Amino acid sequence: MNRWFGMPIAAALVLSACVTINVYFPAAEAREAAREFVDNVIGENGEAVEDDGLFPEEPGGMARAPAPASFHPLMLVGISPAHAQGGTPDITIKTPAIEAIRARMRDRFSSALRPHFESGALGFGNDGTVSVRDAGKIPLSDRVKVNQAVADQNRDARAVYREIAIANGHPEWEGQIREVFAKQWADSARSGWWVQDRGGSWKQK
């Protein structure tokens, strides 16, 4: 009798060893974090930012609704079904490393890049970086300095996407975070600036 009584506990322990925790990428939280970061870098102008449709949501997007509260066999082994099925943690962007990168990007954008967004020489690429769209609009005497500023900005952008993923305990999210930021740079671009859509075409807002 005792031998049979112990079997459910043993089965539960085996189940717990086989469960793979799959935390879905929290797309909504990532979009809000990206908006806060991007608006700080390029400066807020008090205008509402609207989705311009350049980066349409993929069918069956990454955000998942939490499962309704009910009994689940995973509760027997102390695992929350919401956790196992993909909880949506907040996205952290407040670490010393991320703040240092943000400050550099903000200062560089204000001092070296903004005038060339205004002229149409630069634009936001579809990969979350800054691109030289029309070098002819940059005075010859400034081209070396602007090219260096673009390279530095892009290095910091790639670093911050990686740092955000690592800070949130999911290095594998780096690509998804980059995609979210790419869309946000385009969404936050000011009227008259150039942005690149998913297909690689340049459009002026």
GROMACS .gro file of C-alpha atoms in nm:
model
  205
    1MET     CA    1   0.000   0.000   0.000
    2ASN     CA    2   0.278   0.241   0.090
    3ARG     CA    3   0.453   0.157  -0.235
    4TRP     CA    4   0.148   0.265  -0.442
    5PHE     CA    5   0.086   0.573  -0.227
    6GLY     CA    6   0.429   0.711  -0.312
    7MET     CA    7   0.385   0.685  -0.688
    8PRO     CA    8   0.196   1.016  -0.746
    9ILE     CA    9   0.472   1.205  -0.566
   10ALA     CA   10   0.739   1.030  -0.769
   11ALA     CA   11   0.549   1.104  -1.091
   12ALA     CA   12   0.522   1.469  -0.996
   13LEU     CA   13   0.896   1.487  -0.935
   14VAL     CA   14   0.965   1.332  -1.274
   15LEU     CA   15   0.726   1.580  -1.435
   16SER     CA   16   0.903   1.870  -1.270
   17ALA     CA   17   1.234   1.753  -1.410
   18CYS     CA   18   1.091   1.736  -1.763
   19VAL     CA   19   0.915   2.073  -1.770
   20THR     CA   20   1.080   2.335  -1.989
   21ILE     CA   21   1.000   2.689  -1.887
   22ASN     CA   22   0.932   2.898  -2.197
   23VAL     CA   23   0.891   3.266  -2.117
   24TYR     CA   24   0.735   3.446  -2.411
   25PHE     CA   25   0.891   3.773  -2.522
   26PRO     CA   26   0.690   4.055  -2.355
   27ALA     CA   27   0.628   4.260  -2.669
   28ALA     CA   28   0.399   4.523  -2.515
   29GLU     CA   29   0.641   4.596  -2.231
   30ALA     CA   30   0.932   4.606  -2.476
   31ARG     CA   31   0.751   4.861  -2.694
   32GLU     CA   32   0.690   5.088  -2.395
   33ALA     CA   33   1.053   5.059  -2.283
   34ALA     CA   34   1.172   5.137  -2.637
   35ARG     CA   35   0.943   5.440  -2.659
   36GLU     CA   36   1.082   5.579  -2.332
   37PHE     CA   37   1.442   5.522  -2.441
   38VAL     CA   38   1.404   5.655  -2.797
   39ASP     CA   39   1.209   5.965  -2.698
   40ASN     CA   40   1.479   6.048  -2.446
   41VAL     CA   41   1.754   6.010  -2.707
   42ILE     CA   42   1.595   6.216  -2.985
   43GLY     CA   43   1.411   6.457  -2.754
   44GLU     CA   44   1.039   6.483  -2.700
   45ASN     CA   45   0.850   6.758  -2.879
   46GLY     CA   46   0.516   6.713  -2.708
   47GLU     CA   47   0.350   6.560  -3.012
   48ALA     CA   48   0.171   6.229  -2.994
   49VAL     CA   49   0.360   5.953  -3.174
   50GLU     CA   50   0.141   5.756  -3.410
   51ASP     CA   51   0.202   5.426  -3.584
   52ASP     CA   52   0.265   5.505  -3.950
   53GLY     CA   53   0.228   5.147  -4.069
   54LEU     CA   54   0.588   5.114  -4.191
   55PHE     CA   55   0.643   4.813  -3.971
   56PRO     CA   56   0.311   4.622  -3.957
   57GLU     CA   57   0.270   4.364  -3.685
   58GLU     CA   58   0.347   4.011  -3.791
   59PRO     CA   59   0.047   3.774  -3.799
   60GLY     CA   60   0.014   3.595  -3.468
   61GLY     CA   61   0.233   3.844  -3.286
   62MET     CA   62   0.465   3.762  -3.001
   63ALA     CA   63   0.249   3.896  -2.719
   64ARG     CA   64   0.040   3.625  -2.558
   65ALA     CA   65  -0.257   3.670  -2.327
   66PRO     CA   66  -0.211   3.510  -1.985
   67ALA     CA   67  -0.398   3.186  -1.926
   68PRO     CA   68  -0.715   3.209  -1.715
   69ALA     CA   69  -0.675   3.122  -1.350
   70SER     CA   70  -0.766   2.756  -1.300
   71PHE     CA   71  -0.621   2.433  -1.170
   72HIS     CA   72  -0.328   2.303  -1.371
   73PRO     CA   73  -0.125   1.985  -1.311
   74LEU     CA   74   0.193   2.194  -1.297
   75MET     CA   75   0.065   2.337  -0.969
   76LEU     CA   76   0.146   1.998  -0.814
   77VAL     CA   77   0.515   2.063  -0.867
   78GLY     CA   78   0.509   2.426  -0.760
   79ILE     CA   79   0.525   2.579  -1.108
   80SER     CA   80   0.283   2.855  -1.203
   81PRO     CA   81   0.101   2.779  -1.532
   82ALA     CA   82   0.140   3.146  -1.629
   83HIS     CA   83   0.515   3.110  -1.577
   84ALA     CA   84   0.535   2.787  -1.775
   85GLN     CA   85   0.317   2.918  -2.057
   86GLY     CA   86   0.488   3.252  -2.086
   87GLY     CA   87   0.463   3.514  -1.817
   88THR     CA   88   0.518   3.875  -1.922
   89PRO     CA   89   0.783   4.033  -1.700
   90ASP     CA   90   0.857   4.403  -1.717
   91ILE     CA   91   1.145   4.505  -1.942
   92THR     CA   92   1.429   4.661  -1.743
   93ILE     CA   93   1.615   4.952  -1.905
   94LYS     CA   94   1.746   5.113  -1.586
   95THR     CA   95   2.093   4.971  -1.532
   96PRO     CA   96   2.420   5.169  -1.510
   97ALA     CA   97   2.542   5.025  -1.841
   98ILE     CA   98   2.220   5.105  -2.025
   99GLU     CA   99   2.196   5.453  -1.875
  100ALA     CA  100   2.555   5.530  -1.979
  101ILE     CA  101   2.483   5.423  -2.338
  102ARG     CA  102   2.159   5.621  -2.345
  103ALA     CA  103   2.335   5.936  -2.226
  104ARG     CA  104   2.603   5.902  -2.495
  105MET     CA  105   2.344   5.842  -2.767
  106ARG     CA  106   2.136   6.141  -2.653
  107ASP     CA  107   2.431   6.379  -2.644
  108ARG     CA  108   2.564   6.258  -2.979
  109PHE     CA  109   2.224   6.282  -3.144
  110SER     CA  110   2.173   6.637  -3.023
  111SER     CA  111   2.518   6.765  -3.111
  112ALA     CA  112   2.620   6.576  -3.423
  113LEU     CA  113   2.329   6.391  -3.582
  114ARG     CA  114   2.007   6.592  -3.553
  115PRO     CA  115   2.106   6.861  -3.809
  116HIS     CA  116   2.166   6.591  -4.067
  117PHE     CA  117   1.830   6.427  -3.998
  118GLU     CA  118   1.678   6.767  -4.057
  119SER     CA  119   1.862   6.805  -4.389
  120GLY     CA  120   1.764   6.456  -4.504
  121ALA     CA  121   2.120   6.325  -4.516
  122LEU     CA  122   2.055   6.069  -4.241
  123GLY     CA  123   1.766   5.839  -4.170
  124PHE     CA  124   1.661   5.559  -3.937
  125GLY     CA  125   1.734   5.223  -4.097
  126ASN     CA  126   1.503   4.923  -4.067
  127ASP     CA  127   1.760   4.738  -3.857
  128GLY     CA  128   1.755   4.978  -3.562
  129THR     CA  129   2.054   5.183  -3.673
  130VAL     CA  130   2.122   5.523  -3.830
  131SER     CA  131   2.202   5.526  -4.202
  132VAL     CA  132   2.367   5.780  -4.428
  133ARG     CA  133   2.084   5.813  -4.680
  134ASP     CA  134   2.224   6.097  -4.892
  135ALA     CA  135   2.590   6.180  -4.834
  136GLY     CA  136   2.564   6.466  -5.083
  137LYS     CA  137   2.364   6.664  -4.829
  138ILE     CA  138   2.654   6.659  -4.582
  139PRO     CA  139   2.912   6.934  -4.635
  140LEU     CA  140   3.241   6.785  -4.746
  141SER     CA  141   3.420   6.934  -4.447
  142ASP     CA  142   3.180   6.753  -4.209
  143ARG     CA  143   3.163   6.410  -4.369
  144VAL     CA  144   3.439   6.243  -4.170
  145LYS     CA  145   3.295   6.374  -3.842
  146VAL     CA  146   2.939   6.272  -3.933
  147ASN     CA  147   3.042   5.927  -4.052
  148GLN     CA  148   3.225   5.872  -3.725
  149ALA     CA  149   2.924   5.990  -3.525
  150VAL     CA  150   2.698   5.752  -3.719
  151ALA     CA  151   2.937   5.461  -3.657
  152ASP     CA  152   2.956   5.543  -3.285
  153GLN     CA  153   2.578   5.576  -3.259
  154ASN     CA  154   2.524   5.241  -3.427
  155ARG     CA  155   2.782   5.073  -3.208
  156ASP     CA  156   2.601   5.204  -2.901
  157ALA     CA  157   2.261   5.104  -3.044
  158ARG     CA  158   2.371   4.745  -3.094
  159ALA     CA  159   2.527   4.743  -2.749
  160VAL     CA  160   2.209   4.867  -2.583
  161TYR     CA  161   1.992   4.602  -2.750
  162ARG     CA  162   2.230   4.339  -2.618
  163GLU     CA  163   2.248   4.499  -2.271
  164ILE     CA  164   1.869   4.515  -2.240
  165ALA     CA  165   1.839   4.147  -2.327
  166ILE     CA  166   2.109   4.052  -2.078
  167ALA     CA  167   1.970   4.281  -1.805
  168ASN     CA  168   1.639   4.099  -1.833
  169GLY     CA  169   1.798   3.756  -1.810
  170HIS     CA  170   1.720   3.658  -2.169
  171PRO     CA  171   2.015   3.712  -2.405
  172GLU     CA  172   1.813   3.530  -2.672
  173TRP     CA  173   1.575   3.829  -2.684
  174GLU     CA  174   1.839   4.054  -2.843
  175GLY     CA  175   1.702   4.016  -3.197
  176GLN     CA  176   1.344   4.082  -3.090
  177ILE     CA  177   1.448   4.387  -2.889
  178ARG     CA  178   1.633   4.521  -3.191
  179GLU     CA  179   1.318   4.478  -3.404
  180VAL     CA  180   1.105   4.661  -3.148
  181PHE     CA  181   1.355   4.947  -3.133
  182ALA     CA  182   1.379   4.966  -3.513
  183LYS     CA  183   1.006   5.025  -3.530
  184GLN     CA  184   1.019   5.279  -3.247
  185TRP     CA  185   1.295   5.487  -3.407
  186ALA     CA  186   1.073   5.510  -3.716
  187ASP     CA  187   0.758   5.585  -3.516
  188SER     CA  188   0.930   5.858  -3.314
  189ALA     CA  189   1.097   6.024  -3.613
  190ARG     CA  190   0.989   6.385  -3.658
  191SER     CA  191   0.798   6.519  -3.956
  192GLY     CA  192   1.033   6.556  -4.252
  193TRP     CA  193   1.282   6.292  -4.134
  194TRP     CA  194   1.351   5.982  -4.341
  195VAL     CA  195   1.285   5.624  -4.229
  196GLN     CA  196   1.336   5.291  -4.399
  197ASP     CA  197   1.054   5.038  -4.417
  198ARG     CA  198   1.088   4.661  -4.391
  199GLY     CA  199   1.140   4.632  -4.766
  200GLY     CA  200   1.433   4.873  -4.760
  201SER     CA  201   1.253   5.169  -4.922
  202TRP     CA  202   1.308   5.517  -4.780
  203LYS     CA  203   1.007   5.729  -4.691
  204GLN     CA  204   0.984   6.081  -4.558
  205LYS     CA  205   0.752   6.134  -4.266
   0.00000   0.00000   0.00000
